[in-house]
Amino acid sequence: MPARPISSYSNIMMQPNLDTLVPVYIREFEPYIPSKPDAELMKLYGCRRLYRLNNNENPLGPPPGAQEVIRRFPPSQGALYPSGDSYDLRVALASFHGLEPDQILVGNGANEVIAFVIKAFCEQGDNIVTADKTFAVYEWVAVFSGIGVRLIPLTEEGFDDVGMLKAVDKKTKILFVCNPNNPTGSYWSKGRLKAFLDAVGNERIVVLDEAYFEFVEQEDYPNGLSLIGDYPNLVVFRTFSKMYGLAGLRIGYLVGDLSVVDVIRRTCVVYSVNRLAQNAALAALRDDTGHIRRTRALIRESRAFLNEELGRLGQPIISGEGNFLIVRLPGSDTLAYRKMMREGIMIRPMTGFRYPNHIRVSLAQMEAMEAFVAALKKTLGG
Ligand SMILES: *Cc1c(COP(=O)(O)O)cnc(C)c1O
């Protein structure tokens, strides 16, 4: 046997001392484990097709105009850096919404802009306030950045404005409100939101996450962008991942007052948004083929179908706005996940959202909804 090579021996000696190198808040953080690719999952669970109903994607895909841009993307442009600040897209968004281009920051999904805002305003010892059962990324980014998090329980499946205001202290920098809320579909009316903003005052930032804005058709549902003029501490998130069907290209944005965005811009990573995503988002915005109308009609139909079928099964649901709903199960959601995967249905188990025994299902084409109901019946049956 040859002697152990000295190089690998010295590598062991050079192991970094992770006990002293890693901050406690990173050591204690549990990483999010994304699902495996379809082919791996189908092998693992022995199913021949897989409906992904776990991420609230648009089953109609991107609008036709954006599809065309994706098909025609010049391969040679793959070699070129994109616009570092999504210039053309910001100009188009500004005219679409009636804003200044410099009020907008585009990110690699709305996920990335969450980090921009937290980095811009929070330092060690500060905290953010949000709900216990909402989009988890606000909490995750804060925790792995060493920032405190105050999670206020939902009341009647919705954000508790009074509870959130009570939780605010000197160290609170940002309050995150998801409107409508993922996963419960609840929303604050314009009156309620304005009262909240009045009560918060100008010493803190309020983030209004409107990832599902384009799905909501209620009269009293506020457009956060129209409130920025009166409330310059308001920052609004939008995304191209949900209604616009571009989740795979990763593009979302935030909007705020010029002075606030000027600060947040300092924490942006330029070039994080790729060229194809910028081009496709621009085309999605300009598309006039009724993509939003068609998607809304599909979601209405699917929601009505599930309401009826789940009602017949006696399964309680939590359903509001957005392209998803929650089903309460008599038993474990993680077990139901595995059983439904064997039937080729991927749902979101809600234990991670602090909703044990609940699953969230994305509203999609009828074929998928029928397959979901069949798999759920089988799961509940035995
Ligand atoms: C999906 C989602 C986002 C982020 O979407 P991106 O794909 O990162 O743009 C943000 N907030 C909520 C509530 C969401 O559901």
mmCIF file of C-alpha atoms and ligand atoms in Angstrom:
data_model
loop_
_atom_site.group_PDB
_atom_site.id
_atom_site.type_symbol
_atom_site.label_atom_id
_atom_site.label_comp_id
_atom_site.label_asym_id
_atom_site.label_seq_id
_atom_site.Cartn_x
_atom_site.Cartn_y
_atom_site.Cartn_z
ATOM 1 C CA MET A 1 0.000 0.000 0.000
ATOM 2 C CA PRO A 2 1.394 3.399 -0.934
ATOM 3 C CA ALA A 3 1.591 5.832 1.920
ATOM 4 C CA ARG A 4 -1.302 8.199 2.306
ATOM 5 C CA PRO A 5 -0.542 11.210 0.054
ATOM 6 C CA ILE A 6 0.677 14.105 2.072
ATOM 7 C CA SER A 7 -1.634 16.523 0.263
ATOM 8 C CA SER A 8 -4.856 14.945 1.541
ATOM 9 C CA TYR A 9 -3.322 14.636 5.019
ATOM 10 C CA SER A 10 -2.588 18.321 5.060
ATOM 11 C CA ASN A 11 -6.114 19.064 3.859
ATOM 12 C CA ILE A 12 -7.487 17.414 6.956
ATOM 13 C CA MET A 13 -5.170 19.539 9.066
ATOM 14 C CA MET A 14 -6.422 22.592 7.220
ATOM 15 C CA GLN A 15 -10.113 21.919 7.903
ATOM 16 C CA PRO A 16 -11.584 25.306 8.750
ATOM 17 C CA ASN A 17 -12.681 25.541 12.359
ATOM 18 C CA LEU A 18 -16.404 25.855 11.736
ATOM 19 C CA ASP A 19 -17.147 26.105 15.456
ATOM 20 C CA THR A 20 -15.503 29.496 15.643
ATOM 21 C CA LEU A 21 -15.988 30.650 12.048
ATOM 22 C CA VAL A 22 -19.766 30.288 11.783
ATOM 23 C CA PRO A 23 -22.092 32.754 13.508
ATOM 24 C CA VAL A 24 -24.566 31.108 15.882
ATOM 25 C CA TYR A 25 -27.543 32.230 13.798
ATOM 26 C CA ILE A 26 -26.114 30.420 10.765
ATOM 27 C CA ARG A 27 -25.165 27.302 12.756
ATOM 28 C CA GLU A 28 -28.715 27.039 14.052
ATOM 29 C CA PHE A 29 -30.416 27.772 10.720
ATOM 30 C CA GLU A 30 -32.076 24.845 8.972
ATOM 31 C CA PRO A 31 -31.626 25.143 5.218
ATOM 32 C CA TYR A 32 -34.655 24.819 2.966
ATOM 33 C CA ILE A 33 -34.408 21.651 0.897
ATOM 34 C CA PRO A 34 -35.881 22.135 -2.595
ATOM 35 C CA SER A 35 -37.719 19.261 -4.265
ATOM 36 C CA LYS A 36 -35.784 16.983 -6.612
ATOM 37 C CA PRO A 37 -36.260 17.140 -10.394
ATOM 38 C CA ASP A 38 -39.366 15.450 -11.855
ATOM 39 C CA ALA A 39 -37.460 12.468 -13.276
ATOM 40 C CA GLU A 40 -35.878 11.696 -9.885
ATOM 41 C CA LEU A 41 -39.195 12.021 -8.073
ATOM 42 C CA MET A 42 -41.066 9.840 -10.557
ATOM 43 C CA LYS A 43 -38.453 7.128 -10.067
ATOM 44 C CA LEU A 44 -38.555 7.535 -6.291
ATOM 45 C CA TYR A 45 -42.355 7.397 -5.999
ATOM 46 C CA GLY A 46 -43.024 5.127 -8.960
ATOM 47 C CA CYS A 47 -45.421 7.430 -10.784
ATOM 48 C CA ARG A 48 -45.541 7.935 -14.552
ATOM 49 C CA ARG A 49 -46.551 11.577 -14.613
ATOM 50 C CA LEU A 50 -46.281 14.332 -12.058
ATOM 51 C CA TYR A 51 -48.519 17.356 -11.482
ATOM 52 C CA ARG A 52 -46.605 19.994 -9.547
ATOM 53 C CA LEU A 53 -49.288 21.729 -7.506
ATOM 54 C CA ASN A 54 -46.907 22.970 -4.824
ATOM 55 C CA ASN A 55 -45.604 26.313 -6.117
ATOM 56 C CA ASN A 56 -48.618 28.305 -7.372
ATOM 57 C CA GLU A 57 -47.285 28.455 -10.917
ATOM 58 C CA ASN A 58 -49.484 29.477 -13.826
ATOM 59 C CA PRO A 59 -50.561 26.331 -15.724
ATOM 60 C CA LEU A 60 -51.132 28.457 -18.865
ATOM 61 C CA GLY A 61 -47.439 29.401 -18.870
ATOM 62 C CA PRO A 62 -46.189 32.837 -19.891
ATOM 63 C CA PRO A 63 -48.389 35.079 -22.073
ATOM 64 C CA PRO A 64 -48.023 34.307 -25.816
ATOM 65 C CA GLY A 65 -45.965 37.470 -26.409
ATOM 66 C CA ALA A 66 -43.420 36.389 -23.819
ATOM 67 C CA GLN A 67 -43.356 32.847 -25.211
ATOM 68 C CA GLU A 68 -42.440 34.297 -28.596
ATOM 69 C CA VAL A 69 -39.580 36.310 -27.082
ATOM 70 C CA ILE A 70 -38.262 33.198 -25.335
ATOM 71 C CA ARG A 71 -38.400 31.159 -28.575
ATOM 72 C CA ARG A 72 -36.598 33.872 -30.524
ATOM 73 C CA PHE A 73 -33.915 34.733 -27.999
ATOM 74 C CA PRO A 74 -30.711 35.197 -30.035
ATOM 75 C CA PRO A 75 -28.290 32.522 -28.768
ATOM 76 C CA SER A 76 -25.326 34.858 -29.314
ATOM 77 C CA GLN A 77 -26.802 37.168 -26.663
ATOM 78 C CA GLY A 78 -26.139 34.438 -24.127
ATOM 79 C CA ALA A 79 -22.559 35.672 -24.142
ATOM 80 C CA LEU A 80 -23.448 39.243 -23.243
ATOM 81 C CA TYR A 81 -24.106 40.664 -19.803
ATOM 82 C CA PRO A 82 -27.649 41.964 -19.447
ATOM 83 C CA SER A 83 -28.591 45.497 -18.499
ATOM 84 C CA GLY A 84 -27.273 45.709 -14.929
ATOM 85 C CA ASP A 85 -30.348 47.529 -13.656
ATOM 86 C CA SER A 86 -33.033 46.175 -16.038
ATOM 87 C CA TYR A 87 -33.217 49.601 -17.632
ATOM 88 C CA ASP A 88 -35.756 49.004 -20.417
ATOM 89 C CA LEU A 89 -37.996 46.944 -18.181
ATOM 90 C CA ARG A 90 -38.001 49.644 -15.487
ATOM 91 C CA VAL A 91 -38.919 52.272 -18.045
ATOM 92 C CA ALA A 92 -41.785 50.076 -19.288
ATOM 93 C CA LEU A 93 -42.974 49.279 -15.744
ATOM 94 C CA ALA A 94 -42.867 52.947 -14.833
ATOM 95 C CA SER A 95 -45.097 53.924 -17.721
ATOM 96 C CA PHE A 96 -47.380 50.924 -17.089
ATOM 97 C CA HIS A 97 -47.900 51.881 -13.436
ATOM 98 C CA GLY A 98 -47.515 55.659 -13.715
ATOM 99 C CA LEU A 99 -44.267 55.820 -11.712
ATOM 100 C CA GLU A 100 -40.679 56.978 -12.148
ATOM 101 C CA PRO A 101 -38.242 54.307 -13.415
ATOM 102 C CA ASP A 102 -35.997 55.055 -10.414
ATOM 103 C CA GLN A 103 -38.776 54.041 -8.041
ATOM 104 C CA ILE A 104 -38.318 50.464 -9.228
ATOM 105 C CA LEU A 105 -35.649 47.851 -8.419
ATOM 106 C CA VAL A 106 -35.756 44.582 -10.334
ATOM 107 C CA GLY A 107 -34.447 41.415 -8.703
ATOM 108 C CA ASN A 108 -33.827 37.743 -9.360
ATOM 109 C CA GLY A 109 -37.386 36.984 -8.289
ATOM 110 C CA ALA A 110 -39.208 38.882 -5.558
ATOM 111 C CA ASN A 111 -37.238 36.567 -3.285
ATOM 112 C CA GLU A 112 -34.108 38.542 -3.987
ATOM 113 C CA VAL A 113 -35.652 41.934 -3.304
ATOM 114 C CA ILE A 114 -36.661 40.719 0.184
ATOM 115 C CA ALA A 115 -32.939 40.438 0.950
ATOM 116 C CA PHE A 116 -32.280 43.900 -0.555
ATOM 117 C CA VAL A 117 -34.756 45.538 1.823
ATOM 118 C CA ILE A 118 -33.631 43.691 4.940
ATOM 119 C CA LYS A 119 -29.966 44.442 4.200
ATOM 120 C CA ALA A 120 -30.721 48.097 3.558
ATOM 121 C CA PHE A 121 -32.474 48.773 6.867
ATOM 122 C CA CYS A 122 -31.602 46.140 9.472
ATOM 123 C CA GLU A 123 -28.485 45.668 11.558
ATOM 124 C CA GLN A 124 -27.724 43.296 14.446
ATOM 125 C CA GLY A 125 -30.179 43.855 17.267
ATOM 126 C CA ASP A 126 -32.955 45.080 14.974
ATOM 127 C CA ASN A 127 -36.109 43.122 14.268
ATOM 128 C CA ILE A 128 -38.834 42.676 11.706
ATOM 129 C CA VAL A 129 -42.525 41.993 12.379
ATOM 130 C CA THR A 130 -44.704 39.703 10.286
ATOM 131 C CA ALA A 131 -47.239 36.862 10.639
ATOM 132 C CA ASP A 132 -46.543 33.327 11.824
ATOM 133 C CA LYS A 133 -48.295 31.724 8.849
ATOM 134 C CA THR A 134 -47.179 33.570 5.764
ATOM 135 C CA PHE A 135 -44.546 33.467 3.033
ATOM 136 C CA ALA A 136 -41.540 32.136 4.948
ATOM 137 C CA VAL A 137 -38.742 33.936 3.109
ATOM 138 C CA TYR A 138 -39.090 37.204 5.117
ATOM 139 C CA GLU A 139 -38.415 35.212 8.261
ATOM 140 C CA TRP A 140 -35.626 33.115 6.758
ATOM 141 C CA VAL A 141 -33.656 36.045 5.354
ATOM 142 C CA ALA A 142 -33.941 37.889 8.662
ATOM 143 C CA VAL A 143 -32.886 34.873 10.729
ATOM 144 C CA PHE A 144 -29.844 33.972 8.643
ATOM 145 C CA SER A 145 -28.853 37.640 8.633
ATOM 146 C CA GLY A 146 -28.887 37.699 12.447
ATOM 147 C CA ILE A 147 -31.972 39.932 12.607
ATOM 148 C CA GLY A 148 -34.767 39.318 15.127
ATOM 149 C CA VAL A 149 -38.182 38.155 13.935
ATOM 150 C CA ARG A 150 -41.519 38.719 15.671
ATOM 151 C CA LEU A 151 -44.154 36.384 14.301
ATOM 152 C CA ILE A 152 -47.689 37.459 15.103
ATOM 153 C CA PRO A 153 -50.348 34.723 14.944
ATOM 154 C CA LEU A 154 -53.015 35.138 12.284
ATOM 155 C CA THR A 155 -56.511 36.025 13.439
ATOM 156 C CA GLU A 156 -59.352 34.482 11.408
ATOM 157 C CA GLU A 157 -56.711 33.247 8.934
ATOM 158 C CA GLY A 158 -55.607 36.839 8.237
ATOM 159 C CA PHE A 159 -52.822 39.240 9.254
ATOM 160 C CA ASP A 160 -53.516 40.716 12.708
ATOM 161 C CA ASP A 161 -52.946 44.470 12.368
ATOM 162 C CA VAL A 162 -53.508 45.173 16.069
ATOM 163 C CA GLY A 163 -51.161 42.377 17.148
ATOM 164 C CA MET A 164 -48.473 43.532 14.734
ATOM 165 C CA LEU A 165 -48.645 47.120 15.982
ATOM 166 C CA LYS A 166 -48.369 45.907 19.582
ATOM 167 C CA ALA A 167 -45.236 43.908 18.699
ATOM 168 C CA VAL A 168 -43.410 46.960 17.350
ATOM 169 C CA ASP A 169 -40.600 48.303 19.523
ATOM 170 C CA LYS A 170 -37.659 50.718 19.147
ATOM 171 C CA LYS A 171 -35.697 48.085 17.246
ATOM 172 C CA THR A 172 -38.401 47.272 14.694
ATOM 173 C CA LYS A 173 -37.320 48.375 11.234
ATOM 174 C CA ILE A 174 -39.686 46.606 8.844
ATOM 175 C CA LEU A 175 -43.222 45.190 8.984
ATOM 176 C CA PHE A 176 -44.004 42.645 6.267
ATOM 177 C CA VAL A 177 -47.613 42.226 5.126
ATOM 178 C CA CYS A 178 -48.482 39.677 2.458
ATOM 179 C CA ASN A 179 -51.618 40.911 0.635
ATOM 180 C CA PRO A 180 -53.265 38.589 -0.260
ATOM 181 C CA ASN A 181 -51.596 36.220 2.153
ATOM 182 C CA ASN A 182 -49.873 33.110 0.932
ATOM 183 C CA PRO A 183 -51.076 30.540 2.089
ATOM 184 C CA THR A 184 -54.471 31.594 3.517
ATOM 185 C CA GLY A 185 -55.672 33.864 0.689
ATOM 186 C CA SER A 186 -56.848 36.515 3.174
ATOM 187 C CA TYR A 187 -56.397 40.201 2.337
ATOM 188 C CA TRP A 188 -56.651 43.614 3.933
ATOM 189 C CA SER A 189 -59.065 46.099 2.392
ATOM 190 C CA LYS A 190 -57.843 49.531 1.385
ATOM 191 C CA GLY A 191 -59.339 51.076 4.520
ATOM 192 C CA ARG A 192 -57.673 48.572 6.805
ATOM 193 C CA LEU A 193 -54.309 48.937 5.091
ATOM 194 C CA LYS A 194 -54.435 52.748 5.277
ATOM 195 C CA ALA A 195 -55.353 52.661 8.954
ATOM 196 C CA PHE A 196 -52.398 50.349 9.550
ATOM 197 C CA LEU A 197 -50.024 52.627 7.642
ATOM 198 C CA ASP A 198 -51.288 55.630 9.605
ATOM 199 C CA ALA A 199 -50.688 53.794 12.869
ATOM 200 C CA VAL A 200 -47.183 52.633 11.909
ATOM 201 C CA GLY A 201 -46.010 56.175 11.164
ATOM 202 C CA ASN A 202 -42.815 57.160 9.396
ATOM 203 C CA GLU A 203 -40.197 55.584 11.662
ATOM 204 C CA ARG A 204 -40.463 52.162 10.011
ATOM 205 C CA ILE A 205 -40.729 50.568 6.612
ATOM 206 C CA VAL A 206 -43.883 48.641 5.681
ATOM 207 C CA VAL A 207 -43.423 46.043 2.960
ATOM 208 C CA LEU A 208 -46.567 45.022 1.119
ATOM 209 C CA ASP A 209 -45.981 41.788 -0.790
ATOM 210 C CA GLU A 210 -48.387 41.761 -3.739
ATOM 211 C CA ALA A 211 -47.102 38.590 -5.434
ATOM 212 C CA TYR A 212 -50.723 37.608 -6.207
ATOM 213 C CA PHE A 213 -51.996 41.112 -7.024
ATOM 214 C CA GLU A 214 -53.142 40.232 -10.549
ATOM 215 C CA PHE A 215 -55.377 37.405 -9.308
ATOM 216 C CA VAL A 216 -57.526 39.521 -6.993
ATOM 217 C CA GLU A 217 -60.815 40.845 -8.310
ATOM 218 C CA GLN A 218 -62.357 42.224 -5.110
ATOM 219 C CA GLU A 219 -63.634 45.806 -5.137
ATOM 220 C CA ASP A 220 -62.066 46.808 -1.830
ATOM 221 C CA TYR A 221 -58.658 45.235 -2.532
ATOM 222 C CA PRO A 222 -56.024 48.009 -2.542
ATOM 223 C CA ASN A 223 -53.337 48.620 -5.144
ATOM 224 C CA GLY A 224 -50.300 49.253 -2.957
ATOM 225 C CA LEU A 225 -48.560 51.231 -5.709
ATOM 226 C CA SER A 226 -51.242 53.927 -5.499
ATOM 227 C CA LEU A 227 -50.471 54.455 -1.794
ATOM 228 C CA ILE A 228 -46.733 55.120 -2.080
ATOM 229 C CA GLY A 229 -47.348 58.834 -2.763
ATOM 230 C CA ASP A 230 -49.159 59.234 0.567
ATOM 231 C CA TYR A 231 -46.990 56.733 2.464
ATOM 232 C CA PRO A 232 -43.354 57.098 1.375
ATOM 233 C CA ASN A 233 -42.306 54.432 3.910
ATOM 234 C CA LEU A 234 -44.290 51.834 1.928
ATOM 235 C CA VAL A 235 -42.396 49.359 -0.266
ATOM 236 C CA VAL A 236 -44.411 47.123 -2.597
ATOM 237 C CA PHE A 237 -43.298 43.786 -4.080
ATOM 238 C CA ARG A 238 -44.556 42.373 -7.372
ATOM 239 C CA THR A 239 -43.396 39.324 -9.321
ATOM 240 C CA PHE A 240 -43.530 37.873 -12.821
ATOM 241 C CA SER A 241 -43.548 34.348 -11.342
ATOM 242 C CA LYS A 242 -47.218 33.885 -10.650
ATOM 243 C CA MET A 243 -49.758 35.496 -13.001
ATOM 244 C CA TYR A 244 -47.158 36.137 -15.720
ATOM 245 C CA GLY A 245 -45.918 32.545 -15.705
ATOM 246 C CA LEU A 246 -42.197 33.340 -15.637
ATOM 247 C CA ALA A 247 -41.208 31.600 -12.385
ATOM 248 C CA GLY A 248 -38.481 29.648 -14.182
ATOM 249 C CA LEU A 249 -36.748 32.832 -15.346
ATOM 250 C CA ARG A 250 -36.689 34.391 -11.852
ATOM 251 C CA ILE A 251 -37.771 38.010 -12.069
ATOM 252 C CA GLY A 252 -39.643 40.263 -9.656
ATOM 253 C CA TYR A 253 -39.392 43.852 -8.451
ATOM 254 C CA LEU A 254 -39.991 46.320 -5.681
ATOM 255 C CA VAL A 255 -41.444 49.805 -5.853
ATOM 256 C CA GLY A 256 -41.075 52.615 -3.360
ATOM 257 C CA ASP A 257 -40.553 56.315 -2.847
ATOM 258 C CA LEU A 258 -37.484 57.659 -4.719
ATOM 259 C CA SER A 259 -35.585 58.414 -1.502
ATOM 260 C CA VAL A 260 -36.293 54.962 -0.040
ATOM 261 C CA VAL A 261 -35.402 53.128 -3.247
ATOM 262 C CA ASP A 262 -32.231 55.171 -3.474
ATOM 263 C CA VAL A 263 -31.161 53.598 -0.174
ATOM 264 C CA ILE A 264 -32.253 50.059 -1.039
ATOM 265 C CA ARG A 265 -30.390 50.290 -4.369
ATOM 266 C CA ARG A 266 -27.085 50.304 -2.461
ATOM 267 C CA THR A 267 -27.639 46.688 -1.429
ATOM 268 C CA CYS A 268 -28.564 45.407 -4.914
ATOM 269 C CA VAL A 269 -26.368 42.946 -6.721
ATOM 270 C CA VAL A 270 -26.155 44.280 -10.264
ATOM 271 C CA TYR A 271 -26.458 41.757 -13.119
ATOM 272 C CA SER A 272 -28.497 39.372 -10.965
ATOM 273 C CA VAL A 273 -31.376 39.497 -13.467
ATOM 274 C CA ASN A 274 -30.603 37.762 -16.743
ATOM 275 C CA ARG A 275 -31.245 39.114 -20.213
ATOM 276 C CA LEU A 276 -33.865 36.546 -21.226
ATOM 277 C CA ALA A 277 -35.877 37.225 -18.070
ATOM 278 C CA GLN A 278 -35.793 40.994 -18.696
ATOM 279 C CA ASN A 279 -36.898 40.563 -22.325
ATOM 280 C CA ALA A 280 -39.640 38.077 -21.464
ATOM 281 C CA ALA A 281 -40.971 40.219 -18.603
ATOM 282 C CA LEU A 282 -41.153 43.229 -20.918
ATOM 283 C CA ALA A 283 -43.129 41.197 -23.457
ATOM 284 C CA ALA A 284 -45.383 39.762 -20.733
ATOM 285 C CA LEU A 285 -46.230 43.282 -19.600
ATOM 286 C CA ARG A 286 -47.109 44.364 -23.138
ATOM 287 C CA ASP A 287 -49.061 41.231 -24.040
ATOM 288 C CA ASP A 288 -52.655 42.061 -24.861
ATOM 289 C CA THR A 289 -54.010 38.624 -25.679
ATOM 290 C CA GLY A 290 -56.130 38.310 -22.552
ATOM 291 C CA HIS A 291 -53.709 36.105 -20.661
ATOM 292 C CA ILE A 292 -54.740 37.538 -17.292
ATOM 293 C CA ARG A 293 -58.439 37.162 -18.123
ATOM 294 C CA ARG A 294 -57.933 33.547 -19.237
ATOM 295 C CA THR A 295 -55.902 32.724 -16.149
ATOM 296 C CA ARG A 296 -58.476 34.268 -13.823
ATOM 297 C CA ALA A 297 -61.260 32.297 -15.516
ATOM 298 C CA LEU A 298 -59.298 29.063 -15.114
ATOM 299 C CA ILE A 299 -58.617 29.789 -11.433
ATOM 300 C CA ARG A 300 -62.298 30.571 -10.784
ATOM 301 C CA GLU A 301 -63.339 27.319 -12.422
ATOM 302 C CA SER A 302 -60.767 25.256 -10.514
ATOM 303 C CA ARG A 303 -61.652 26.872 -7.197
ATOM 304 C CA ALA A 304 -65.360 26.211 -7.731
ATOM 305 C CA PHE A 305 -64.612 22.601 -8.677
ATOM 306 C CA LEU A 306 -62.453 21.983 -5.589
ATOM 307 C CA ASN A 307 -64.950 23.772 -3.334
ATOM 308 C CA GLU A 308 -67.625 21.391 -4.474
ATOM 309 C CA GLU A 309 -65.561 18.192 -4.501
ATOM 310 C CA LEU A 310 -63.878 18.831 -1.157
ATOM 311 C CA GLY A 311 -67.225 19.870 0.320
ATOM 312 C CA ARG A 312 -68.643 16.536 -0.792
ATOM 313 C CA LEU A 313 -65.717 14.776 0.913
ATOM 314 C CA GLY A 314 -66.396 16.808 4.064
ATOM 315 C CA GLN A 315 -62.859 18.270 3.887
ATOM 316 C CA PRO A 316 -62.632 21.738 5.437
ATOM 317 C CA ILE A 317 -60.787 24.287 3.295
ATOM 318 C CA ILE A 318 -59.289 27.736 3.729
ATOM 319 C CA SER A 319 -59.801 29.579 0.477
ATOM 320 C CA GLY A 320 -59.624 33.233 -0.475
ATOM 321 C CA GLU A 321 -57.696 35.158 -3.119
ATOM 322 C CA GLY A 322 -54.730 33.918 -5.153
ATOM 323 C CA ASN A 323 -54.266 30.753 -7.223
ATOM 324 C CA PHE A 324 -54.175 28.296 -4.321
ATOM 325 C CA LEU A 325 -56.184 26.998 -1.394
ATOM 326 C CA ILE A 326 -55.572 25.058 1.813
ATOM 327 C CA VAL A 327 -57.175 21.746 2.743
ATOM 328 C CA ARG A 328 -57.335 20.569 6.350
ATOM 329 C CA LEU A 329 -56.644 16.857 6.699
ATOM 330 C CA PRO A 330 -57.631 14.482 9.473
ATOM 331 C CA GLY A 331 -53.976 13.417 9.809
ATOM 332 C CA SER A 332 -50.378 14.161 8.933
ATOM 333 C CA ASP A 333 -49.701 16.420 5.965
ATOM 334 C CA THR A 334 -46.203 15.023 5.435
ATOM 335 C CA LEU A 335 -47.601 11.501 5.229
ATOM 336 C CA ALA A 336 -50.295 12.725 2.823
ATOM 337 C CA TYR A 337 -47.531 14.306 0.723
ATOM 338 C CA ARG A 338 -45.806 10.946 0.280
ATOM 339 C CA LYS A 339 -49.045 9.126 -0.469
ATOM 340 C CA MET A 340 -50.113 11.723 -3.022
ATOM 341 C CA MET A 341 -46.681 11.700 -4.649
ATOM 342 C CA ARG A 342 -47.227 8.025 -5.404
ATOM 343 C CA GLU A 343 -50.311 9.131 -7.351
ATOM 344 C CA GLY A 344 -48.273 11.725 -9.240
ATOM 345 C CA ILE A 345 -49.577 14.742 -7.289
ATOM 346 C CA MET A 346 -47.190 17.134 -5.587
ATOM 347 C CA ILE A 347 -48.835 19.430 -3.031
ATOM 348 C CA ARG A 348 -47.275 21.658 -0.370
ATOM 349 C CA PRO A 349 -47.363 20.127 3.103
ATOM 350 C CA MET A 350 -48.002 22.986 5.514
ATOM 351 C CA THR A 351 -46.101 21.844 8.598
ATOM 352 C CA GLY A 352 -43.299 24.177 7.475
ATOM 353 C CA PHE A 353 -45.815 27.071 7.503
ATOM 354 C CA ARG A 354 -46.757 26.139 11.114
ATOM 355 C CA TYR A 355 -49.981 24.585 9.819
ATOM 356 C CA PRO A 356 -49.590 20.894 10.672
ATOM 357 C CA ASN A 357 -52.215 18.617 9.094
ATOM 358 C CA HIS A 358 -52.902 21.102 6.298
ATOM 359 C CA ILE A 359 -51.858 21.034 2.642
ATOM 360 C CA ARG A 360 -51.788 23.845 0.090
ATOM 361 C CA VAL A 361 -52.718 23.059 -3.483
ATOM 362 C CA SER A 362 -52.192 25.312 -6.499
ATOM 363 C CA LEU A 363 -55.281 25.930 -8.630
ATOM 364 C CA ALA A 364 -54.527 24.635 -12.110
ATOM 365 C CA GLN A 365 -56.063 23.069 -15.213
ATOM 366 C CA MET A 366 -59.109 20.818 -14.630
ATOM 367 C CA GLU A 367 -57.237 17.654 -15.541
ATOM 368 C CA ALA A 368 -54.791 18.329 -12.694
ATOM 369 C CA MET A 369 -57.617 19.228 -10.300
ATOM 370 C CA GLU A 370 -59.404 15.955 -11.067
ATOM 371 C CA ALA A 371 -56.176 14.020 -10.535
ATOM 372 C CA PHE A 372 -55.686 15.880 -7.245
ATOM 373 C CA VAL A 373 -59.172 15.000 -5.992
ATOM 374 C CA ALA A 374 -58.709 11.348 -6.977
ATOM 375 C CA ALA A 375 -55.366 11.183 -5.162
ATOM 376 C CA LEU A 376 -56.794 12.921 -2.087
ATOM 377 C CA LYS A 377 -59.711 10.479 -1.939
ATOM 378 C CA LYS A 378 -57.276 7.589 -2.061
ATOM 379 C CA THR A 379 -55.062 9.191 0.590
ATOM 380 C CA LEU A 380 -58.008 9.778 2.933
ATOM 381 C CA GLY A 381 -59.420 6.341 2.237
ATOM 382 C CA GLY A 382 -56.499 4.340 3.519
HETATM 383 C C1 LIG B 1 -44.032 33.269 -4.965
HETATM 384 C C2 LIG B 1 -43.983 34.364 -3.979
HETATM 385 C C3 LIG B 1 -42.963 35.331 -3.959
HETATM 386 C C4 LIG B 1 -41.701 35.303 -4.747
HETATM 387 O O1 LIG B 1 -41.709 34.977 -5.967
HETATM 388 P P1 LIG B 1 -40.426 35.043 -6.885
HETATM 389 O O2 LIG B 1 -40.572 33.811 -7.718
HETATM 390 O O3 LIG B 1 -39.187 35.019 -6.054
HETATM 391 O O4 LIG B 1 -40.578 36.306 -7.656
HETATM 392 C C5 LIG B 1 -43.017 36.353 -3.049
HETATM 393 N N1 LIG B 1 -44.015 36.437 -2.178
HETATM 394 C C6 LIG B 1 -44.996 35.540 -2.141
HETATM 395 C C7 LIG B 1 -46.077 35.706 -1.159
HETATM 396 C C8 LIG B 1 -45.016 34.465 -3.030
HETATM 397 O O5 LIG B 1 -45.971 33.550 -2.935
#
